[in-house]
Amino acid sequence: MSFLRRVAGLNLRDRVRSSDTREELGVEPLFLRIERSQLGLLGHLARMPSGCLPLEVFRTCPTGRRPHGRPRTRWTDYISCLAWERLGVPPEELMEVAGERAVWASLLKILPLQPGSG
């Protein structure tokens, strides 16, 4: 963040919020960039032909005993929840929608900044 402050000509004594500095400079928040990247990877996986190793790993369900405690969040569960909350795509239709390149790209472009806005 110090780089953005320097670009804007500010320092910590100016007491300007980081979010205001990012907005002024037109820089998107890091979490939005990460989410857009992860959803883009899902679209890439959905368009892969069957038999490709990354798609097979994505669809594989591991077997065996799990450790005690709460189960770890799987990437598939995380990404389907993210698509449902942020894009409004139900988990049942996720792979079909992500498989259509033009539709998926348009959804990623209008990804709202905050979970409640949009």
PDB file of N, CA, C and O in Angstrom, residues 11-72:
ATOM      1  N   ASN A  11       1.252  10.558   2.471  1.00  0.00           N
ATOM      2  CA  ASN A  11       1.986   9.787   3.462  1.00  0.00           C
ATOM      3  C   ASN A  11       1.035   9.463   4.605  1.00  0.00           C
ATOM      4  O   ASN A  11      -0.143   9.845   4.583  1.00  0.00           O
ATOM      5  N   LEU A  12       1.504   8.743   5.610  1.00  0.00           N
ATOM      6  CA  LEU A  12       0.633   8.310   6.701  1.00  0.00           C
ATOM      7  C   LEU A  12       0.090   9.481   7.512  1.00  0.00           C
ATOM      8  O   LEU A  12      -0.988   9.393   8.081  1.00  0.00           O
ATOM      9  N   ARG A  13       0.815  10.568   7.550  1.00  0.00           N
ATOM     10  CA  ARG A  13       0.357  11.728   8.320  1.00  0.00           C
ATOM     11  C   ARG A  13      -0.855  12.404   7.686  1.00  0.00           C
ATOM     12  O   ARG A  13      -1.568  13.141   8.349  1.00  0.00           O
ATOM     13  N   ASP A  14      -1.079  12.153   6.413  1.00  0.00           N
ATOM     14  CA  ASP A  14      -2.243  12.739   5.736  1.00  0.00           C
ATOM     15  C   ASP A  14      -3.551  12.095   6.189  1.00  0.00           C
ATOM     16  O   ASP A  14      -4.618  12.653   5.959  1.00  0.00           O
ATOM     17  N   ARG A  15      -3.451  10.918   6.814  1.00  0.00           N
ATOM     18  CA  ARG A  15      -4.601  10.204   7.380  1.00  0.00           C
ATOM     19  C   ARG A  15      -5.716   9.974   6.353  1.00  0.00           C
ATOM     20  O   ARG A  15      -6.883  10.250   6.596  1.00  0.00           O
ATOM     21  N   VAL A  16      -5.313   9.465   5.200  1.00  0.00           N
ATOM     22  CA  VAL A  16      -6.261   9.118   4.147  1.00  0.00           C
ATOM     23  C   VAL A  16      -6.378   7.600   4.121  1.00  0.00           C
ATOM     24  O   VAL A  16      -5.372   6.892   4.145  1.00  0.00           O
ATOM     25  N   ARG A  17      -7.593   7.099   4.092  1.00  0.00           N
ATOM     26  CA  ARG A  17      -7.819   5.657   4.092  1.00  0.00           C
ATOM     27  C   ARG A  17      -7.260   5.014   2.827  1.00  0.00           C
ATOM     28  O   ARG A  17      -7.280   5.616   1.749  1.00  0.00           O
ATOM     29  N   SER A  18      -6.803   3.781   2.978  1.00  0.00           N
ATOM     30  CA  SER A  18      -6.249   3.042   1.837  1.00  0.00           C
ATOM     31  C   SER A  18      -7.316   2.819   0.772  1.00  0.00           C
ATOM     32  O   SER A  18      -7.033   2.889  -0.427  1.00  0.00           O
ATOM     33  N   SER A  19      -8.541   2.550   1.196  1.00  0.00           N
ATOM     34  CA  SER A  19      -9.628   2.333   0.233  1.00  0.00           C
ATOM     35  C   SER A  19      -9.879   3.591  -0.590  1.00  0.00           C
ATOM     36  O   SER A  19     -10.152   3.515  -1.789  1.00  0.00           O
ATOM     37  N   ASP A  20      -9.781   4.771   0.046  1.00  0.00           N
ATOM     38  CA  ASP A  20      -9.964   6.022  -0.695  1.00  0.00           C
ATOM     39  C   ASP A  20      -8.836   6.229  -1.704  1.00  0.00           C
ATOM     40  O   ASP A  20      -9.074   6.695  -2.827  1.00  0.00           O
ATOM     41  N   THR A  21      -7.626   5.868  -1.309  1.00  0.00           N
ATOM     42  CA  THR A  21      -6.482   5.996  -2.222  1.00  0.00           C
ATOM     43  C   THR A  21      -6.638   5.067  -3.417  1.00  0.00           C
ATOM     44  O   THR A  21      -6.417   5.468  -4.562  1.00  0.00           O
ATOM     45  N   ARG A  22      -7.039   3.805  -3.161  1.00  0.00           N
ATOM     46  CA  ARG A  22      -7.256   2.854  -4.260  1.00  0.00           C
ATOM     47  C   ARG A  22      -8.350   3.348  -5.198  1.00  0.00           C
ATOM     48  O   ARG A  22      -8.239   3.243  -6.418  1.00  0.00           O
ATOM     49  N   GLU A  23      -9.430   3.868  -4.625  1.00  0.00           N
ATOM     50  CA  GLU A  23     -10.539   4.353  -5.441  1.00  0.00           C
ATOM     51  C   GLU A  23     -10.105   5.551  -6.286  1.00  0.00           C
ATOM     52  O   GLU A  23     -10.464   5.654  -7.459  1.00  0.00           O
ATOM     53  N   GLU A  24      -9.342   6.443  -5.690  1.00  0.00           N
ATOM     54  CA  GLU A  24      -8.859   7.629  -6.405  1.00  0.00           C
ATOM     55  C   GLU A  24      -7.963   7.241  -7.577  1.00  0.00           C
ATOM     56  O   GLU A  24      -8.037   7.831  -8.657  1.00  0.00           O
ATOM     57  N   LEU A  25      -7.127   6.229  -7.375  1.00  0.00           N
ATOM     58  CA  LEU A  25      -6.200   5.806  -8.425  1.00  0.00           C
ATOM     59  C   LEU A  25      -6.814   4.809  -9.401  1.00  0.00           C
ATOM     60  O   LEU A  25      -6.208   4.476 -10.415  1.00  0.00           O
ATOM     61  N   GLY A  26      -8.005   4.301  -9.077  1.00  0.00           N
ATOM     62  CA  GLY A  26      -8.672   3.354  -9.964  1.00  0.00           C
ATOM     63  C   GLY A  26      -8.101   1.954  -9.903  1.00  0.00           C
ATOM     64  O   GLY A  26      -8.139   1.221 -10.889  1.00  0.00           O
ATOM     65  N   VAL A  27      -7.571   1.548  -8.746  1.00  0.00           N
ATOM     66  CA  VAL A  27      -6.997   0.219  -8.566  1.00  0.00           C
ATOM     67  C   VAL A  27      -8.040  -0.671  -7.891  1.00  0.00           C
ATOM     68  O   VAL A  27      -8.617  -0.296  -6.871  1.00  0.00           O
ATOM     69  N   GLU A  28      -8.304  -1.845  -8.480  1.00  0.00           N
ATOM     70  CA  GLU A  28      -9.293  -2.732  -7.875  1.00  0.00           C
ATOM     71  C   GLU A  28      -8.693  -3.423  -6.653  1.00  0.00           C
ATOM     72  O   GLU A  28      -7.489  -3.658  -6.595  1.00  0.00           O
ATOM     73  N   PRO A  29      -9.529  -3.753  -5.670  1.00  0.00           N
ATOM     74  CA  PRO A  29      -9.032  -4.431  -4.467  1.00  0.00           C
ATOM     75  C   PRO A  29      -8.424  -5.793  -4.812  1.00  0.00           C
ATOM     76  O   PRO A  29      -8.839  -6.458  -5.766  1.00  0.00           O
ATOM     77  N   LEU A  30      -7.450  -6.207  -4.013  1.00  0.00           N
ATOM     78  CA  LEU A  30      -6.737  -7.453  -4.273  1.00  0.00           C
ATOM     79  C   LEU A  30      -7.654  -8.660  -4.193  1.00  0.00           C
ATOM     80  O   LEU A  30      -7.566  -9.570  -5.018  1.00  0.00           O
ATOM     81  N   PHE A  31      -8.573  -8.686  -3.209  1.00  0.00           N
ATOM     82  CA  PHE A  31      -9.448  -9.846  -3.081  1.00  0.00           C
ATOM     83  C   PHE A  31     -10.344 -10.001  -4.301  1.00  0.00           C
ATOM     84  O   PHE A  31     -10.651 -11.117  -4.709  1.00  0.00           O
ATOM     85  N   LEU A  32     -10.755  -8.892  -4.921  1.00  0.00           N
ATOM     86  CA  LEU A  32     -11.573  -8.972  -6.129  1.00  0.00           C
ATOM     87  C   LEU A  32     -10.763  -9.558  -7.281  1.00  0.00           C
ATOM     88  O   LEU A  32     -11.249 -10.392  -8.034  1.00  0.00           O
ATOM     89  N   ARG A  33      -9.515  -9.182  -7.386  1.00  0.00           N
ATOM     90  CA  ARG A  33      -8.651  -9.714  -8.442  1.00  0.00           C
ATOM     91  C   ARG A  33      -8.423 -11.217  -8.250  1.00  0.00           C
ATOM     92  O   ARG A  33      -8.428 -11.979  -9.218  1.00  0.00           O
ATOM     93  N   ILE A  34      -8.247 -11.652  -7.004  1.00  0.00           N
ATOM     94  CA  ILE A  34      -8.046 -13.072  -6.719  1.00  0.00           C
ATOM     95  C   ILE A  34      -9.310 -13.860  -7.042  1.00  0.00           C
ATOM     96  O   ILE A  34      -9.259 -14.923  -7.672  1.00  0.00           O
ATOM     97  N   GLU A  35     -10.473 -13.345  -6.617  1.00  0.00           N
ATOM     98  CA  GLU A  35     -11.729 -14.046  -6.905  1.00  0.00           C
ATOM     99  C   GLU A  35     -11.969 -14.144  -8.401  1.00  0.00           C
ATOM    100  O   GLU A  35     -12.381 -15.189  -8.902  1.00  0.00           O
ATOM    101  N   ARG A  36     -11.722 -13.061  -9.127  1.00  0.00           N
ATOM    102  CA  ARG A  36     -11.918 -13.080 -10.578  1.00  0.00           C
ATOM    103  C   ARG A  36     -10.974 -14.094 -11.227  1.00  0.00           C
ATOM    104  O   ARG A  36     -11.352 -14.817 -12.150  1.00  0.00           O
ATOM    105  N   SER A  37      -9.748 -14.199 -10.726  1.00  0.00           N
ATOM    106  CA  SER A  37      -8.787 -15.164 -11.257  1.00  0.00           C
ATOM    107  C   SER A  37      -9.237 -16.595 -10.992  1.00  0.00           C
ATOM    108  O   SER A  37      -9.148 -17.462 -11.874  1.00  0.00           O
ATOM    109  N   GLN A  38      -9.726 -16.852  -9.775  1.00  0.00           N
ATOM    110  CA  GLN A  38     -10.177 -18.202  -9.441  1.00  0.00           C
ATOM    111  C   GLN A  38     -11.403 -18.592 -10.255  1.00  0.00           C
ATOM    112  O   GLN A  38     -11.518 -19.729 -10.725  1.00  0.00           O
ATOM    113  N   LEU A  39     -12.329 -17.666 -10.434  1.00  0.00           N
ATOM    114  CA  LEU A  39     -13.504 -17.964 -11.249  1.00  0.00           C
ATOM    115  C   LEU A  39     -13.121 -18.141 -12.716  1.00  0.00           C
ATOM    116  O   LEU A  39     -13.724 -18.942 -13.421  1.00  0.00           O
ATOM    117  N   GLY A  40     -12.110 -17.417 -13.166  1.00  0.00           N
ATOM    118  CA  GLY A  40     -11.609 -17.608 -14.526  1.00  0.00           C
ATOM    119  C   GLY A  40     -11.006 -18.989 -14.716  1.00  0.00           C
ATOM    120  O   GLY A  40     -11.185 -19.620 -15.759  1.00  0.00           O
ATOM    121  N   LEU A  41     -10.296 -19.469 -13.699  1.00  0.00           N
ATOM    122  CA  LEU A  41      -9.735 -20.819 -13.757  1.00  0.00           C
ATOM    123  C   LEU A  41     -10.848 -21.865 -13.824  1.00  0.00           C
ATOM    124  O   LEU A  41     -10.726 -22.854 -14.543  1.00  0.00           O
ATOM    125  N   LEU A  42     -11.931 -21.627 -13.095  1.00  0.00           N
ATOM    126  CA  LEU A  42     -13.069 -22.550 -13.162  1.00  0.00           C
ATOM    127  C   LEU A  42     -13.631 -22.606 -14.577  1.00  0.00           C
ATOM    128  O   LEU A  42     -13.949 -23.685 -15.081  1.00  0.00           O
ATOM    129  N   GLY A  43     -13.764 -21.446 -15.226  1.00  0.00           N
ATOM    130  CA  GLY A  43     -14.239 -21.430 -16.607  1.00  0.00           C
ATOM    131  C   GLY A  43     -13.311 -22.191 -17.528  1.00  0.00           C
ATOM    132  O   GLY A  43     -13.742 -22.905 -18.438  1.00  0.00           O
ATOM    133  N   HIS A  44     -12.008 -22.049 -17.301  1.00  0.00           N
ATOM    134  CA  HIS A  44     -11.021 -22.777 -18.102  1.00  0.00           C
ATOM    135  C   HIS A  44     -11.179 -24.282 -17.902  1.00  0.00           C
ATOM    136  O   HIS A  44     -11.149 -25.053 -18.864  1.00  0.00           O
ATOM    137  N   LEU A  45     -11.367 -24.710 -16.646  1.00  0.00           N
ATOM    138  CA  LEU A  45     -11.554 -26.135 -16.362  1.00  0.00           C
ATOM    139  C   LEU A  45     -12.832 -26.662 -16.993  1.00  0.00           C
ATOM    140  O   LEU A  45     -12.878 -27.789 -17.488  1.00  0.00           O
ATOM    141  N   ALA A  46     -13.897 -25.846 -16.967  1.00  0.00           N
ATOM    142  CA  ALA A  46     -15.185 -26.293 -17.508  1.00  0.00           C
ATOM    143  C   ALA A  46     -15.127 -26.498 -19.017  1.00  0.00           C
ATOM    144  O   ALA A  46     -15.858 -27.328 -19.560  1.00  0.00           O
ATOM    145  N   ARG A  47     -14.265 -25.768 -19.696  1.00  0.00           N
ATOM    146  CA  ARG A  47     -14.167 -25.885 -21.151  1.00  0.00           C
ATOM    147  C   ARG A  47     -13.165 -26.936 -21.617  1.00  0.00           C
ATOM    148  O   ARG A  47     -13.054 -27.192 -22.809  1.00  0.00           O
ATOM    149  N   MET A  48     -12.443 -27.552 -20.686  1.00  0.00           N
ATOM    150  CA  MET A  48     -11.466 -28.574 -21.073  1.00  0.00           C
ATOM    151  C   MET A  48     -12.169 -29.831 -21.582  1.00  0.00           C
ATOM    152  O   MET A  48     -13.227 -30.200 -21.073  1.00  0.00           O
ATOM    153  N   PRO A  49     -11.581 -30.492 -22.571  1.00  0.00           N
ATOM    154  CA  PRO A  49     -12.155 -31.762 -23.017  1.00  0.00           C
ATOM    155  C   PRO A  49     -11.956 -32.839 -21.954  1.00  0.00           C
ATOM    156  O   PRO A  49     -10.994 -32.800 -21.183  1.00  0.00           O
ATOM    157  N   SER A  50     -12.884 -33.772 -21.896  1.00  0.00           N
ATOM    158  CA  SER A  50     -12.769 -34.828 -20.894  1.00  0.00           C
ATOM    159  C   SER A  50     -11.509 -35.647 -21.161  1.00  0.00           C
ATOM    160  O   SER A  50     -11.114 -35.866 -22.299  1.00  0.00           O
ATOM    161  N   GLY A  51     -10.870 -36.071 -20.085  1.00  0.00           N
ATOM    162  CA  GLY A  51      -9.632 -36.827 -20.194  1.00  0.00           C
ATOM    163  C   GLY A  51      -8.405 -36.005 -19.862  1.00  0.00           C
ATOM    164  O   GLY A  51      -7.328 -36.571 -19.661  1.00  0.00           O
ATOM    165  N   CYS A  52      -8.523 -34.701 -19.818  1.00  0.00           N
ATOM    166  CA  CYS A  52      -7.379 -33.856 -19.441  1.00  0.00           C
ATOM    167  C   CYS A  52      -7.112 -34.015 -17.952  1.00  0.00           C
ATOM    168  O   CYS A  52      -8.038 -34.092 -17.148  1.00  0.00           O
ATOM    169  N   LEU A  53      -5.852 -34.049 -17.588  1.00  0.00           N
ATOM    170  CA  LEU A  53      -5.461 -34.288 -16.206  1.00  0.00           C
ATOM    171  C   LEU A  53      -6.017 -33.244 -15.226  1.00  0.00           C
ATOM    172  O   LEU A  53      -6.558 -33.619 -14.190  1.00  0.00           O
ATOM    173  N   PRO A  54      -5.934 -31.934 -15.508  1.00  0.00           N
ATOM    174  CA  PRO A  54      -6.472 -30.975 -14.540  1.00  0.00           C
ATOM    175  C   PRO A  54      -7.971 -31.154 -14.298  1.00  0.00           C
ATOM    176  O   PRO A  54      -8.446 -31.033 -13.167  1.00  0.00           O
ATOM    177  N   LEU A  55      -8.726 -31.468 -15.344  1.00  0.00           N
ATOM    178  CA  LEU A  55     -10.162 -31.688 -15.179  1.00  0.00           C
ATOM    179  C   LEU A  55     -10.433 -32.948 -14.375  1.00  0.00           C
ATOM    180  O   LEU A  55     -11.332 -32.972 -13.532  1.00  0.00           O
ATOM    181  N   GLU A  56      -9.652 -33.992 -14.598  1.00  0.00           N
ATOM    182  CA  GLU A  56      -9.829 -35.232 -13.844  1.00  0.00           C
ATOM    183  C   GLU A  56      -9.506 -35.018 -12.360  1.00  0.00           C
ATOM    184  O   GLU A  56     -10.202 -35.535 -11.484  1.00  0.00           O
ATOM    185  N   VAL A  57      -8.471 -34.246 -12.072  1.00  0.00           N
ATOM    186  CA  VAL A  57      -8.133 -33.938 -10.678  1.00  0.00           C
ATOM    187  C   VAL A  57      -9.242 -33.124 -10.046  1.00  0.00           C
ATOM    188  O   VAL A  57      -9.615 -33.330  -8.881  1.00  0.00           O
ATOM    189  N   PHE A  58      -9.813 -32.186 -10.792  1.00  0.00           N
ATOM    190  CA  PHE A  58     -10.900 -31.352 -10.290  1.00  0.00           C
ATOM    191  C   PHE A  58     -12.120 -32.189  -9.936  1.00  0.00           C
ATOM    192  O   PHE A  58     -12.786 -31.947  -8.929  1.00  0.00           O
ATOM    193  N   ARG A  59     -12.421 -33.197 -10.736  1.00  0.00           N
ATOM    194  CA  ARG A  59     -13.622 -34.022 -10.516  1.00  0.00           C
ATOM    195  C   ARG A  59     -13.408 -35.182  -9.552  1.00  0.00           C
ATOM    196  O   ARG A  59     -14.354 -35.823  -9.136  1.00  0.00           O
ATOM    197  N   THR A  60     -12.173 -35.483  -9.193  1.00  0.00           N
ATOM    198  CA  THR A  60     -11.875 -36.632  -8.344  1.00  0.00           C
ATOM    199  C   THR A  60     -12.335 -36.404  -6.914  1.00  0.00           C
ATOM    200  O   THR A  60     -12.177 -35.329  -6.355  1.00  0.00           O
ATOM    201  N   CYS A  61     -12.932 -37.438  -6.323  1.00  0.00           N
ATOM    202  CA  CYS A  61     -13.305 -37.401  -4.913  1.00  0.00           C
ATOM    203  C   CYS A  61     -12.338 -38.311  -4.167  1.00  0.00           C
ATOM    204  O   CYS A  61     -12.278 -39.521  -4.429  1.00  0.00           O
ATOM    205  N   PRO A  62     -11.574 -37.765  -3.229  1.00  0.00           N
ATOM    206  CA  PRO A  62     -10.614 -38.594  -2.505  1.00  0.00           C
ATOM    207  C   PRO A  62     -11.321 -39.595  -1.601  1.00  0.00           C
ATOM    208  O   PRO A  62     -12.422 -39.355  -1.113  1.00  0.00           O
ATOM    209  N   THR A  63     -10.659 -40.736  -1.405  1.00  0.00           N
ATOM    210  CA  THR A  63     -11.212 -41.762  -0.528  1.00  0.00           C
ATOM    211  C   THR A  63     -10.285 -41.935   0.662  1.00  0.00           C
ATOM    212  O   THR A  63      -9.143 -41.476   0.647  1.00  0.00           O
ATOM    213  N   GLY A  64     -10.779 -42.590   1.678  1.00  0.00           N
ATOM    214  CA  GLY A  64      -9.957 -42.835   2.858  1.00  0.00           C
ATOM    215  C   GLY A  64     -10.515 -42.108   4.072  1.00  0.00           C
ATOM    216  O   GLY A  64     -11.555 -41.460   4.020  1.00  0.00           O
ATOM    217  N   ARG A  65      -9.800 -42.256   5.170  1.00  0.00           N
ATOM    218  CA  ARG A  65     -10.236 -41.645   6.421  1.00  0.00           C
ATOM    219  C   ARG A  65      -9.860 -40.173   6.469  1.00  0.00           C
ATOM    220  O   ARG A  65      -8.819 -39.769   5.971  1.00  0.00           O
ATOM    221  N   ARG A  66     -10.721 -39.420   7.103  1.00  0.00           N
ATOM    222  CA  ARG A  66     -10.461 -37.993   7.279  1.00  0.00           C
ATOM    223  C   ARG A  66      -9.984 -37.752   8.699  1.00  0.00           C
ATOM    224  O   ARG A  66     -10.339 -38.487   9.606  1.00  0.00           O
ATOM    225  N   PRO A  67      -9.234 -36.685   8.910  1.00  0.00           N
ATOM    226  CA  PRO A  67      -8.788 -36.371  10.273  1.00  0.00           C
ATOM    227  C   PRO A  67      -9.958 -35.879  11.135  1.00  0.00           C
ATOM    228  O   PRO A  67     -11.010 -35.508  10.623  1.00  0.00           O
ATOM    229  N   HIS A  68      -9.749 -35.882  12.442  1.00  0.00           N
ATOM    230  CA  HIS A  68     -10.764 -35.421  13.372  1.00  0.00           C
ATOM    231  C   HIS A  68     -11.026 -33.932  13.186  1.00  0.00           C
ATOM    232  O   HIS A  68     -10.163 -33.198  12.726  1.00  0.00           O
ATOM    233  N   GLY A  69     -12.189 -33.514  13.593  1.00  0.00           N
ATOM    234  CA  GLY A  69     -12.512 -32.092  13.555  1.00  0.00           C
ATOM    235  C   GLY A  69     -13.296 -31.708  12.319  1.00  0.00           C
ATOM    236  O   GLY A  69     -13.792 -32.546  11.571  1.00  0.00           O
ATOM    237  N   ARG A  70     -13.412 -30.426  12.150  1.00  0.00           N
ATOM    238  CA  ARG A  70     -14.172 -29.894  11.026  1.00  0.00           C
ATOM    239  C   ARG A  70     -13.457 -30.203   9.719  1.00  0.00           C
ATOM    240  O   ARG A  70     -12.242 -30.026   9.611  1.00  0.00           O
ATOM    241  N   PRO A  71     -14.198 -30.643   8.692  1.00  0.00           N
ATOM    242  CA  PRO A  71     -13.571 -30.923   7.399  1.00  0.00           C
ATOM    243  C   PRO A  71     -12.994 -29.655   6.780  1.00  0.00           C
ATOM    244  O   PRO A  71     -13.558 -28.566   6.921  1.00  0.00           O
ATOM    245  N   ARG A  72     -11.887 -29.787   6.117  1.00  0.00           N
ATOM    246  CA  ARG A  72     -11.291 -28.651   5.427  1.00  0.00           C
ATOM    247  C   ARG A  72     -12.159 -28.274   4.239  1.00  0.00           C
ATOM    248  O   ARG A  72     -12.771 -29.126   3.600  1.00  0.00           O
TER     249      ARG A  72
END
